[in-house]
Coordinates of N, CA and C in Angstrom, one line a residue:
E1 N 47.4 21.9 33.8 CA 46.7 21.1 33.8 C 47.0 19.8 32.9
F2 N 47.2 18.6 33.5 CA 47.4 17.4 32.6 C 46.1 16.4 32.6
L3 N 45.8 16.0 31.5 CA 44.7 15.1 31.4 C 45.1 13.7 31.1
M4 N 44.9 12.6 31.5 CA 45.3 11.3 31.1 C 44.2 10.5 30.4
L5 N 44.5 9.6 29.3 CA 43.4 8.9 28.7 C 43.8 7.4 29.2
S6 N 42.6 6.8 29.2 CA 42.7 5.4 29.7 C 42.0 4.6 28.9
H7 N 42.3 3.5 28.3 CA 41.5 2.6 27.5 C 42.3 1.2 27.4
D8 N 41.7 0.1 27.3 CA 42.3 -1.2 27.1 C 43.3 -1.3 25.9
L9 N 43.0 -0.5 24.8 CA 43.7 -0.4 23.5 C 45.1 0.2 23.9
F10 N 45.2 1.4 24.9 CA 46.2 2.1 25.2 C 47.3 1.2 25.9
K11 N 46.5 0.5 27.1 CA 47.3 -0.2 27.8 C 47.8 -1.6 27.3
A12 N 47.5 -1.9 26.0 CA 48.0 -3.1 25.2 C 49.3 -3.0 24.8
R13 N 50.0 -1.8 25.0 CA 51.3 -1.8 24.6 C 52.3 -2.1 25.7
S14 N 53.5 -2.3 24.9 CA 54.5 -3.0 26.0 C 55.2 -1.8 26.5
C15 N 55.9 -2.0 27.4 CA 56.8 -0.9 28.3 C 58.0 -0.6 27.2
D16 N 58.4 -1.5 26.4 CA 59.6 -0.9 25.5 C 59.3 0.0 24.3
C17 N 57.8 0.1 23.9 CA 57.4 0.8 22.9 C 56.2 1.6 23.3
I18 N 55.9 2.9 22.8 CA 54.9 3.7 23.1 C 53.7 3.5 22.1
Y19 N 54.1 2.6 21.0 CA 53.4 2.5 19.9 C 52.5 0.9 20.2
P20 N 51.7 0.7 19.3 CA 51.0 -0.5 19.5 C 51.7 -1.5 19.1
N21 N 51.7 -2.9 19.9 CA 52.5 -3.9 19.3 C 51.7 -5.3 19.1
P22 N 51.6 -5.9 18.1 CA 52.5 -5.6 16.8 C 52.1 -4.3 15.8
M23 N 53.0 -3.9 15.3 CA 52.6 -2.8 14.4 C 51.8 -2.9 13.3
S24 N 50.8 -3.7 13.2 CA 50.0 -4.0 12.0 C 49.2 -2.8 11.7
R25 N 48.8 -2.8 10.4 CA 48.2 -1.6 9.9 C 46.9 -1.3 10.6
R26 N 46.3 -2.6 11.0 CA 44.8 -2.5 11.6 C 45.2 -2.0 13.2
N27 N 46.0 -2.5 14.1 CA 46.5 -2.0 15.2 C 46.7 -0.6 15.3
V28 N 47.6 -0.1 14.3 CA 48.0 1.3 14.4 C 46.8 2.2 13.9
L29 N 45.9 1.6 12.9 CA 44.7 2.7 12.7 C 43.9 2.9 13.9
A30 N 43.5 1.6 14.6 CA 42.7 1.6 15.7 C 43.1 2.3 16.7
F31 N 44.3 2.4 17.1 CA 45.2 3.0 18.2 C 45.0 4.5 17.9
F32 N 45.4 5.0 16.8 CA 45.6 6.4 16.5 C 44.2 6.8 16.3
S33 N 43.1 6.1 15.4 CA 41.8 6.7 15.5 C 41.1 7.0 16.9
L34 N 41.3 6.0 17.9 CA 40.7 6.1 19.2 C 41.1 7.4 19.9
W35 N 42.7 7.3 19.7 CA 43.5 8.4 20.4 C 42.8 9.7 20.0
N36 N 43.0 10.0 18.7 CA 42.6 11.5 18.0 C 41.1 11.7 18.3
Q37 N 40.1 10.6 18.4 CA 38.7 10.9 18.9 C 38.6 11.4 20.2
A38 N 39.5 10.4 21.2 CA 39.5 11.0 22.6 C 39.9 12.1 22.8
V39 N 41.1 12.5 22.2 CA 41.7 13.9 22.5 C 40.8 15.1 22.2
G40 N 40.0 14.7 20.7 CA 39.3 15.9 20.3 C 38.1 15.9 21.3
A41 N 37.6 15.0 21.9 CA 36.6 15.0 22.9 C 37.0 15.8 24.3
L42 N 38.3 15.7 24.6 CA 38.8 16.4 25.7 C 38.9 18.0 25.3
L43 N 39.4 18.3 24.1 CA 39.6 19.6 23.4 C 38.1 20.4 23.4
A44 N 37.2 19.6 23.2 CA 35.9 20.3 23.0 C 35.5 20.6 24.2
R45 N 35.6 19.6 25.4 CA 35.2 19.9 26.6 C 35.9 20.6 27.5
H46 N 37.1 20.9 27.5 CA 38.2 21.8 28.3 C 38.4 23.1 27.5
K47 N 38.2 23.0 26.2 CA 38.4 24.4 25.3 C 39.8 25.0 25.6
P48 N 40.9 24.5 25.7 CA 42.0 25.1 25.7 C 42.3 26.3 24.6
A49 N 43.1 27.2 24.8 CA 43.3 28.2 23.8 C 44.1 27.6 22.8
V50 N 45.0 26.9 23.0 CA 46.1 26.2 22.0 C 46.3 24.6 22.2
F51 N 46.3 23.7 21.1 CA 46.5 22.5 21.3 C 48.0 22.2 20.5
H52 N 48.7 21.7 21.0 CA 50.3 21.3 20.5 C 50.0 20.1 19.9
C53 N 50.1 19.8 18.7 CA 50.2 18.3 18.0 C 51.8 18.1 17.9
P54 N 52.3 17.1 18.6 CA 53.6 16.8 18.5 C 54.3 16.2 17.0
D55 N 53.1 15.7 16.4 CA 53.7 15.1 15.0 C 52.1 14.8 14.2
F56 N 52.4 14.3 13.3 CA 51.5 14.1 12.4 C 50.1 13.1 12.8
H57 N 50.5 12.1 13.4 CA 49.7 11.3 13.8 C 48.7 11.8 14.9
T58 N 49.2 13.1 15.5 CA 48.0 13.5 16.3 C 47.4 14.8 15.7
A59 N 47.3 15.1 14.7 CA 47.1 16.3 13.7 C 45.4 16.2 13.5
L60 N 45.0 15.0 13.7 CA 43.3 14.9 13.3 C 42.6 15.2 14.5
A61 N 43.3 15.3 15.7 CA 42.4 15.4 17.0 C 41.7 16.7 17.2
P62 N 42.3 17.9 16.5 CA 41.6 19.1 16.6 C 40.3 19.1 15.7
W63 N 40.3 18.3 14.7 CA 39.2 18.3 13.6 C 38.0 17.7 14.4
Y64 N 38.2 16.8 15.4 CA 37.1 16.3 16.2 C 36.3 17.4 17.2
A65 N 37.2 18.3 17.5 CA 36.8 19.5 18.3 C 36.2 20.6 17.7
V66 N 36.4 20.8 16.3 CA 36.1 22.1 15.8 C 34.9 22.4 15.8
P67 N 33.9 21.2 15.7 CA 32.5 21.8 15.7 C 32.1 22.5 16.9
E68 N 32.7 22.0 18.1 CA 32.1 22.6 19.4 C 32.9 23.7 19.8
W69 N 34.3 23.7 19.3 CA 35.3 24.9 19.8 C 36.0 25.3 18.4
P70 N 35.3 26.3 17.6 CA 35.8 26.6 16.4 C 37.0 27.5 16.6
H71 N 37.2 28.1 17.9 CA 38.2 29.1 17.9 C 39.7 28.5 18.6
L72 N 39.6 27.1 18.4 CA 40.9 26.4 18.9 C 41.9 26.7 18.0
R73 N 43.0 27.2 18.6 CA 44.5 27.4 17.7 C 45.2 26.0 17.9
V74 N 45.7 25.8 16.8 CA 46.6 24.4 16.7 C 48.1 24.9 16.4
L75 N 49.0 24.3 17.3 CA 50.5 24.1 16.8 C 50.9 22.8 16.4
L76 N 51.2 22.6 15.0 CA 51.8 21.3 14.6 C 53.3 21.5 14.2
V77 N 53.7 20.3 15.1 CA 55.2 20.4 14.7 C 55.6 19.1 14.1
L78 N 56.2 19.1 12.9 CA 56.6 17.8 12.2 C 58.1 17.5 12.4
H79 N 58.2 16.5 13.1 CA 59.6 16.0 13.2 C 60.3 15.3 12.2
N80 N 61.5 15.3 11.9 CA 62.1 14.7 10.8 C 61.6 14.9 9.4
S81 N 61.1 16.0 9.3 CA 60.6 16.5 7.8 C 61.4 17.2 7.1

C-alpha cells in the first residue's frame, strides 16, 4: 500500500530538486515539520508494523504517532554517516 501526501508547501518544489527551493532555514524547517507531522498522523491512522525512515530528516515522524501507536517499530537508515 502506498500513501501520498499533498499540500501546497510540497508542491512548491521544483522538478529539479526534491527539497524546498530556496533552501532557506525557514523553508526547510516548515517543509520537514509539516512532512513529519503529516506522516506521523498517517502512521497513527494506518498502524503499520514497521516504519522505514530513509534518513535523519524523517526520524521525527514516528514521535507524532507513538501516543496512538506505541508498538510501532522504526528502521532508521543514516546515509553518508
